[in-house]
Amino acid sequence: MNHYSLLKHNTFGMDVYAKRFFDYSSIEELRSILKTIPADEAVLHIGGGSNLLFTHDYEGTILHSAIKGIEVIDSTDKDVLVKVGSGEVWDDFVAYCVQQNWGGVENLSLIPGEVGASAVQNIGAYGAEAKDVIETVEAIELRSGSCRTFSNAECNYAYRQSIFKKELKGQYAITHVTFRLSKTPTLQLDYGNIRAQLADKTDVTINDVRQAIISIREAKLPDPNVLGNAGSFFMNPIVSRDTFLSIQKDYPNMPFYETNGEYKIPAGWMIEQCGWKGKAQGRAAVHDKQALVLVNLGGATSDEIIALSDAICHDVKEKFGVDIHPEVNFI
Ligand code: EPU
């Protein structure tokens, strides 16, 4: 489709257009679309548009997977391998797994977006990350149309990172993701206030965990249908032990997560300390219940969002000496 409105393809609610837009429902359809794209044309593959900030119209072709299907490809007493189409809505997949009593993704309940993007972003929340359950990722190379299956190790996963965001950025379209889920789930209840949320339950099930996570998220995170946003606008910075200790001296109550001698500090906490929580600048604002999230109060331009983001980064750097970086992709 030519001159296509992207309004319903970005949760920030930016009213921009793409020169051309294609949805595809199969690998064959994707391959035939790829043949029509001129070699010098810019190509962008999107998912649910929940992690994007369009700064202007897109003068190229946008691709979007509508490949569906949730298929069990192997099953033992312990676990199950499930191959999922990249165009499935992530939370529909989580709901399905919970219904089957397959454990591993319940802590990732209600994350917006689609299954393909989960493997690009390595989505994570409440002590779980997509990389913990991804077995393989099948993708089509945009240039050649050839299919490649990436093992979990080949995806180079790290906090909010993968090979698809770095070395191979923009080169592949993910068509299917295969997950390994457990038939004897171990519940992960140690993050934040999950246990408190479940305090009145005995014999906690993965559905109880899902419902608790949904309540926690709904209380903190704005619904993009009401208030345009792209979830966490910034990544949590990872700092050295020395930097961490020197900040902690001044802020003994600072929350943090330690992994392998490095320290992750919640950017939302730093932004709140800078006094930004709930504040607006023009039609862009910092969400009043979670300072990591920037919101479009209605009709905000990308320039207004970026100006707010720049002001926040500046203040965090000045107060804590730490650089924070957007996790949202600017297009
Ligand atoms: N905090 C504040 N003020 C705030 C926000 C947070 O003091 O305004 C403090 C909280 O009290 C808590 C700590 O910071 O002690 C962590 O807060 P929270 O549990 O809300 O998590 P986060 O680190 O701010 C990350 C993810 C979220 C995910 C939550 C829960 C990133 C960039 N974000 O946020 O992901 O839901 O953990 O696991 O890692 C998303 O990607 O869109 C997203 C929402």
Coordinates of C-alpha atoms and ligand atoms in Angstrom, one line a residue:
M1 CA 0.0 0.0 0.0
N2 CA 1.3 3.5 -0.9
H3 CA 1.4 6.6 1.3
Y4 CA 0.2 4.5 4.3
S5 CA -0.7 6.1 7.7
L6 CA 1.4 4.6 10.5
L7 CA -0.9 6.0 13.2
K8 CA -2.2 2.6 14.3
H9 CA 1.3 1.1 14.0
N10 CA 3.0 3.1 16.7
T11 CA 1.8 3.3 20.3
F12 CA 3.3 6.8 20.8
G13 CA 0.5 8.0 18.4
M14 CA 2.7 9.8 15.9
D15 CA 0.7 10.8 12.8
V16 CA 3.2 9.9 10.1
Y17 CA 3.2 8.1 6.8
A18 CA 5.3 5.4 5.1
K19 CA 5.9 5.6 1.3
R20 CA 5.0 1.9 1.1
F21 CA 3.7 -0.6 3.6
F22 CA 3.3 -4.4 3.3
D23 CA 1.8 -7.0 5.7
Y24 CA 2.8 -10.6 4.9
S25 CA 1.3 -13.8 6.1
S26 CA 3.9 -16.4 4.9
I27 CA 7.5 -16.7 4.0
E28 CA 6.5 -17.1 0.3
E29 CA 4.6 -13.8 0.5
L30 CA 7.5 -12.0 2.1
R31 CA 9.9 -13.3 -0.6
S32 CA 7.7 -12.1 -3.4
I33 CA 7.4 -8.6 -1.7
L34 CA 11.2 -8.4 -1.3
K35 CA 11.6 -9.0 -5.1
T36 CA 9.6 -5.8 -5.7
I37 CA 11.7 -3.5 -3.5
P38 CA 14.3 -1.5 -5.4
A39 CA 17.9 -2.2 -4.2
D40 CA 18.5 1.3 -3.0
E41 CA 15.2 1.7 -1.1
A42 CA 15.2 2.0 2.7
V43 CA 13.4 -0.9 4.4
L44 CA 12.2 -1.1 8.0
H45 CA 10.6 -4.1 9.6
I46 CA 8.2 -3.3 12.5
G47 CA 6.3 -5.3 15.0
G48 CA 3.5 -3.9 17.1
G49 CA 5.2 -0.4 17.1
S50 CA 5.4 -0.3 20.9
N51 CA 9.1 0.6 20.9
L52 CA 9.3 3.1 18.1
L53 CA 9.3 6.9 17.9
F54 CA 8.8 8.1 14.3
T55 CA 10.4 11.5 13.9
H56 CA 9.1 12.1 10.4
D57 CA 7.4 10.3 7.4
Y58 CA 9.2 7.1 6.4
E59 CA 10.5 7.5 2.8
G60 CA 10.9 3.8 2.2
T61 CA 9.1 0.4 2.6
I62 CA 7.8 -0.8 5.9
L63 CA 7.3 -4.5 6.4
H64 CA 5.1 -6.1 9.0
S65 CA 4.7 -9.8 9.8
A66 CA 1.2 -11.2 10.1
I67 CA 2.5 -14.8 10.3
K68 CA 0.3 -16.6 12.8
G69 CA 0.3 -20.0 14.4
I70 CA 1.3 -21.7 17.7
E71 CA 2.5 -25.2 17.0
V72 CA 3.9 -27.8 19.4
I73 CA 6.9 -29.4 17.6
D74 CA 8.3 -31.6 20.4
S75 CA 7.1 -32.6 23.8
T76 CA 8.6 -34.6 26.7
D77 CA 7.5 -35.2 30.3
K78 CA 9.5 -32.1 31.3
D79 CA 9.1 -29.6 28.6
V80 CA 7.5 -28.6 25.3
L81 CA 9.0 -26.9 22.2
V82 CA 6.5 -24.5 20.7
K83 CA 7.0 -22.8 17.3
V84 CA 5.2 -19.5 17.1
G85 CA 4.5 -17.1 14.1
S86 CA 6.3 -13.8 14.5
G87 CA 3.0 -11.9 13.9
E88 CA 1.2 -13.4 16.9
V89 CA 0.4 -10.9 19.6
W90 CA 2.9 -11.5 22.5
D91 CA 0.4 -11.5 25.2
D92 CA -2.0 -13.8 23.3
F93 CA 0.9 -16.3 23.2
V94 CA 1.5 -15.9 27.0
A95 CA -2.2 -16.4 27.7
Y96 CA -2.2 -19.6 25.7
C97 CA 0.9 -20.9 27.5
V98 CA -0.6 -20.2 30.9
Q99 CA -3.8 -21.9 29.8
Q100 CA -1.8 -25.0 28.9
N101 CA 0.1 -24.8 32.2
W102 CA 3.4 -24.3 30.3
G103 CA 5.7 -22.2 32.4
G104 CA 8.4 -19.7 31.4
V105 CA 6.6 -16.7 30.0
E106 CA 4.0 -15.8 32.7
N107 CA 6.2 -13.1 34.2
L108 CA 6.3 -11.5 30.7
S109 CA 2.5 -11.1 30.8
L110 CA 0.9 -8.0 29.2
I111 CA 4.1 -6.8 27.5
P112 CA 2.8 -5.0 24.4
G113 CA 4.1 -6.0 21.0
E114 CA 4.5 -9.2 18.9
V115 CA 6.4 -12.4 19.1
G116 CA 9.0 -11.5 16.4
A117 CA 9.9 -8.3 18.3
S118 CA 10.3 -10.3 21.6
A119 CA 13.3 -12.1 20.0
V120 CA 14.8 -8.8 18.7
Q121 CA 14.4 -6.8 21.9
N122 CA 15.0 -9.6 24.3
I123 CA 11.9 -8.3 26.2
G124 CA 12.2 -8.6 30.0
A125 CA 10.2 -7.9 33.1
Y126 CA 9.8 -9.1 36.7
G127 CA 12.9 -11.3 36.8
A128 CA 12.4 -13.0 33.4
E129 CA 13.7 -12.4 29.9
A130 CA 12.7 -13.8 26.5
K131 CA 16.3 -15.2 26.1
D132 CA 15.6 -17.6 29.0
V133 CA 13.0 -19.5 26.9
I134 CA 14.0 -18.9 23.3
E135 CA 15.4 -22.0 21.6
T136 CA 15.8 -20.9 18.0
V137 CA 14.8 -17.9 15.8
E138 CA 14.0 -18.4 12.1
A139 CA 14.5 -15.4 9.9
I140 CA 14.7 -14.4 6.2
E141 CA 17.6 -12.3 5.0
L142 CA 16.1 -9.3 3.4
R143 CA 18.8 -8.9 0.7
S144 CA 18.8 -12.5 -0.5
G145 CA 15.5 -14.0 0.7
S146 CA 17.3 -16.9 2.2
C147 CA 16.2 -18.5 5.4
R148 CA 18.5 -18.9 8.5
T149 CA 17.9 -20.5 11.8
F150 CA 19.7 -18.9 14.7
S151 CA 20.4 -20.8 17.9
N152 CA 19.8 -19.0 21.2
A153 CA 23.6 -18.6 21.5
E154 CA 23.9 -17.1 18.0
C155 CA 21.4 -14.4 19.0
N156 CA 24.0 -12.9 21.4
Y157 CA 21.4 -12.0 23.9
A158 CA 22.1 -9.6 26.8
Y159 CA 19.9 -7.0 28.7
R160 CA 17.6 -5.6 26.0
Q161 CA 20.1 -6.6 23.3
S162 CA 20.5 -9.1 20.5
I163 CA 22.4 -9.6 17.3
F164 CA 19.2 -8.3 15.5
K165 CA 19.6 -4.9 17.2
K166 CA 23.4 -4.7 16.7
E167 CA 25.5 -6.6 14.1
L168 CA 22.6 -7.7 11.9
K169 CA 20.4 -4.7 12.5
G170 CA 17.9 -4.2 9.7
Q171 CA 19.1 -7.3 7.8
Y172 CA 16.6 -10.0 8.7
A173 CA 12.9 -10.4 9.1
I174 CA 12.0 -12.9 11.8
T175 CA 9.3 -15.3 10.7
H176 CA 9.1 -17.8 13.6
V177 CA 10.4 -18.1 17.2
T178 CA 10.6 -21.5 18.9
F179 CA 10.3 -21.4 22.7
R180 CA 11.1 -24.2 25.3
L181 CA 8.5 -24.1 28.0
S182 CA 8.3 -26.2 31.2
K183 CA 5.5 -28.6 32.0
T184 CA 6.7 -28.5 35.6
P185 CA 7.0 -24.7 36.1
T186 CA 9.2 -23.2 38.8
L187 CA 7.6 -19.9 39.8
Q188 CA 9.8 -16.8 39.8
L189 CA 8.3 -14.6 42.6
D190 CA 11.3 -12.7 43.9
Y191 CA 11.1 -9.5 41.8
G192 CA 9.6 -6.4 43.4
N193 CA 6.2 -6.9 45.0
I194 CA 5.1 -10.1 43.3
R195 CA 5.1 -12.0 46.5
A196 CA 3.2 -9.3 48.3
Q197 CA 0.6 -9.3 45.5
L198 CA 0.1 -13.0 46.0
A199 CA 0.2 -13.0 49.8
D200 CA -3.4 -14.3 50.2
K201 CA -2.9 -17.2 47.9
T202 CA -1.9 -20.8 48.8
D203 CA -0.8 -23.2 46.1
V204 CA 0.1 -20.4 43.7
T205 CA -0.3 -21.4 40.0
I206 CA 1.2 -19.8 36.9
N207 CA -2.1 -18.2 36.2
D208 CA -2.0 -16.5 39.7
V209 CA 1.4 -15.2 38.7
R210 CA 0.1 -13.9 35.4
Q211 CA -2.8 -12.1 37.1
A212 CA -0.5 -10.6 39.7
I213 CA 1.8 -9.3 37.0
I214 CA -1.1 -7.9 35.1
S215 CA -2.3 -6.0 38.2
I216 CA 1.2 -4.6 38.9
R217 CA 1.6 -3.5 35.3
E218 CA -1.8 -1.9 35.0
A219 CA -1.2 0.1 38.2
K220 CA 2.1 1.5 36.9
L221 CA 2.1 1.6 33.1
P222 CA -0.1 3.8 31.0
D223 CA -2.5 2.1 28.5
P224 CA -1.3 3.3 25.0
N225 CA -4.9 3.5 23.9
V226 CA -5.5 6.2 26.5
L227 CA -2.1 7.9 26.6
G228 CA 0.4 7.4 23.8
N229 CA 3.7 5.8 25.0
A230 CA 6.3 3.2 24.2
G231 CA 6.8 1.6 27.6
S232 CA 10.2 2.2 29.1
F233 CA 11.6 5.1 27.2
F234 CA 15.2 4.6 28.6
M235 CA 17.3 1.5 29.4
N236 CA 18.5 1.1 32.9
P237 CA 22.2 2.0 32.9
I238 CA 24.7 -0.6 33.9
V239 CA 27.6 0.9 35.8
S240 CA 30.9 -0.3 37.4
R241 CA 31.2 -1.2 41.0
D242 CA 33.2 1.9 41.7
T243 CA 30.6 4.2 40.1
F244 CA 27.9 2.4 41.9
L245 CA 29.6 2.7 45.3
S246 CA 30.3 6.4 44.9
I247 CA 26.6 7.1 44.1
Q248 CA 25.4 4.8 46.9
K249 CA 27.4 6.9 49.4
D250 CA 25.1 9.9 48.7
Y251 CA 22.0 7.8 48.1
P252 CA 22.0 4.8 50.5
N253 CA 18.4 3.9 49.6
M254 CA 19.1 3.7 45.9
P255 CA 17.5 0.5 44.4
F256 CA 19.9 -1.6 42.2
Y257 CA 20.4 -5.1 40.7
E258 CA 23.8 -6.7 40.8
T259 CA 24.9 -9.2 38.1
N260 CA 28.4 -10.5 37.5
G261 CA 30.0 -7.6 39.4
E262 CA 28.1 -4.9 37.4
Y263 CA 25.3 -2.8 38.8
K264 CA 22.1 -1.9 37.1
I265 CA 20.4 1.2 38.5
P266 CA 16.7 1.9 37.7
A267 CA 16.7 4.9 35.4
G268 CA 13.1 5.6 36.6
W269 CA 14.4 6.1 40.2
M270 CA 17.1 8.5 39.0
I271 CA 14.6 10.5 36.9
E272 CA 12.3 10.7 39.9
Q273 CA 15.2 12.0 42.0
C274 CA 15.8 14.7 39.5
G275 CA 12.2 15.9 40.1
W276 CA 10.8 14.9 36.7
K277 CA 8.2 12.4 37.7
G278 CA 4.7 13.6 36.6
K279 CA 6.1 16.7 35.0
A280 CA 5.1 18.0 31.5
Q281 CA 7.1 19.9 28.9
G282 CA 4.8 21.0 26.1
R283 CA 2.6 18.1 25.2
A284 CA 5.1 15.5 26.3
A285 CA 5.3 14.3 29.9
V286 CA 6.9 11.9 32.4
H287 CA 4.4 9.4 33.5
D288 CA 3.3 10.1 37.1
K289 CA 3.4 6.4 38.2
Q290 CA 6.6 5.2 36.5
A291 CA 9.2 7.9 35.6
L292 CA 10.9 5.6 33.0
V293 CA 7.9 6.1 30.7
L294 CA 7.4 9.2 28.6
V295 CA 3.8 9.9 27.4
N296 CA 2.2 11.9 24.7
L297 CA -0.5 14.0 26.3
G298 CA -2.2 14.4 23.0
G299 CA -0.8 15.8 19.7
A300 CA 2.8 15.9 20.9
T301 CA 5.4 16.0 18.1
S302 CA 8.5 13.8 18.1
D303 CA 10.5 17.0 18.6
E304 CA 8.6 17.6 21.9
I305 CA 9.3 14.1 23.1
I306 CA 13.0 14.3 22.1
A307 CA 13.4 17.7 23.8
L308 CA 11.9 16.2 27.0
S309 CA 14.2 13.1 26.7
D310 CA 17.3 15.3 26.2
A311 CA 16.4 17.5 29.2
I312 CA 16.0 14.3 31.4
C313 CA 19.3 12.8 30.1
H314 CA 21.1 16.1 30.9
D315 CA 19.7 16.3 34.4
V316 CA 20.5 12.7 35.2
K317 CA 24.1 13.1 34.0
E318 CA 24.5 16.3 36.1
K319 CA 23.1 14.8 39.3
F320 CA 24.5 11.3 39.1
G321 CA 27.3 11.5 36.5
V322 CA 25.7 8.6 34.6
D323 CA 24.6 8.6 31.0
I324 CA 21.2 7.1 30.3
H325 CA 20.1 6.1 26.8
P326 CA 16.7 5.7 25.1
E327 CA 15.6 2.1 24.6
V328 CA 13.0 3.4 22.2
N329 CA 14.2 3.3 18.5
F330 CA 14.1 6.7 16.8
I331 CA 13.1 6.3 13.2
Ligands
EPU1 N1 11.4 3.5 40.7 C1 11.3 4.7 41.3 N2 10.6 5.7 40.6 C2 10.0 5.4 39.4 C3 10.2 4.2 38.8 C4 10.9 3.2 39.5 O1 11.8 5.0 42.4 O2 9.4 6.3 38.9 C5 12.1 2.4 41.5 C6 11.1 1.4 42.0 O3 10.6 1.7 43.2 C7 12.0 0.1 42.1 C8 13.0 0.3 40.9 O4 13.0 1.7 40.6 O5 12.7 0.1 43.2 C9 12.6 -0.6 39.7 O6 11.3 -0.2 39.2 P1 10.4 -1.2 38.4 O7 10.2 -2.5 39.0 O8 9.2 -0.5 38.0 O9 11.3 -1.5 37.1 P2 12.2 -0.7 36.1 O10 13.6 -1.1 36.3 O11 11.9 0.8 36.3 C10 12.1 -2.5 34.3 C11 11.8 -2.6 32.8 C12 10.3 -2.6 32.6 C13 9.7 -3.7 33.4 C14 10.1 -3.6 34.9 C15 9.6 -4.7 35.7 C16 13.7 -1.7 31.6 C17 14.2 -0.6 30.7 N3 12.4 -1.6 32.0 O12 11.7 -1.2 34.7 O13 10.0 -2.8 31.2 O14 8.3 -3.8 33.3 O15 11.5 -3.5 35.0 O16 10.4 -5.8 35.5 O17 14.5 -2.6 31.9 C18 9.3 -1.9 29.1 O18 10.3 -2.3 28.6 O19 8.6 -1.2 28.4 C19 9.1 -2.0 30.6 C20 8.1 -1.4 31.1

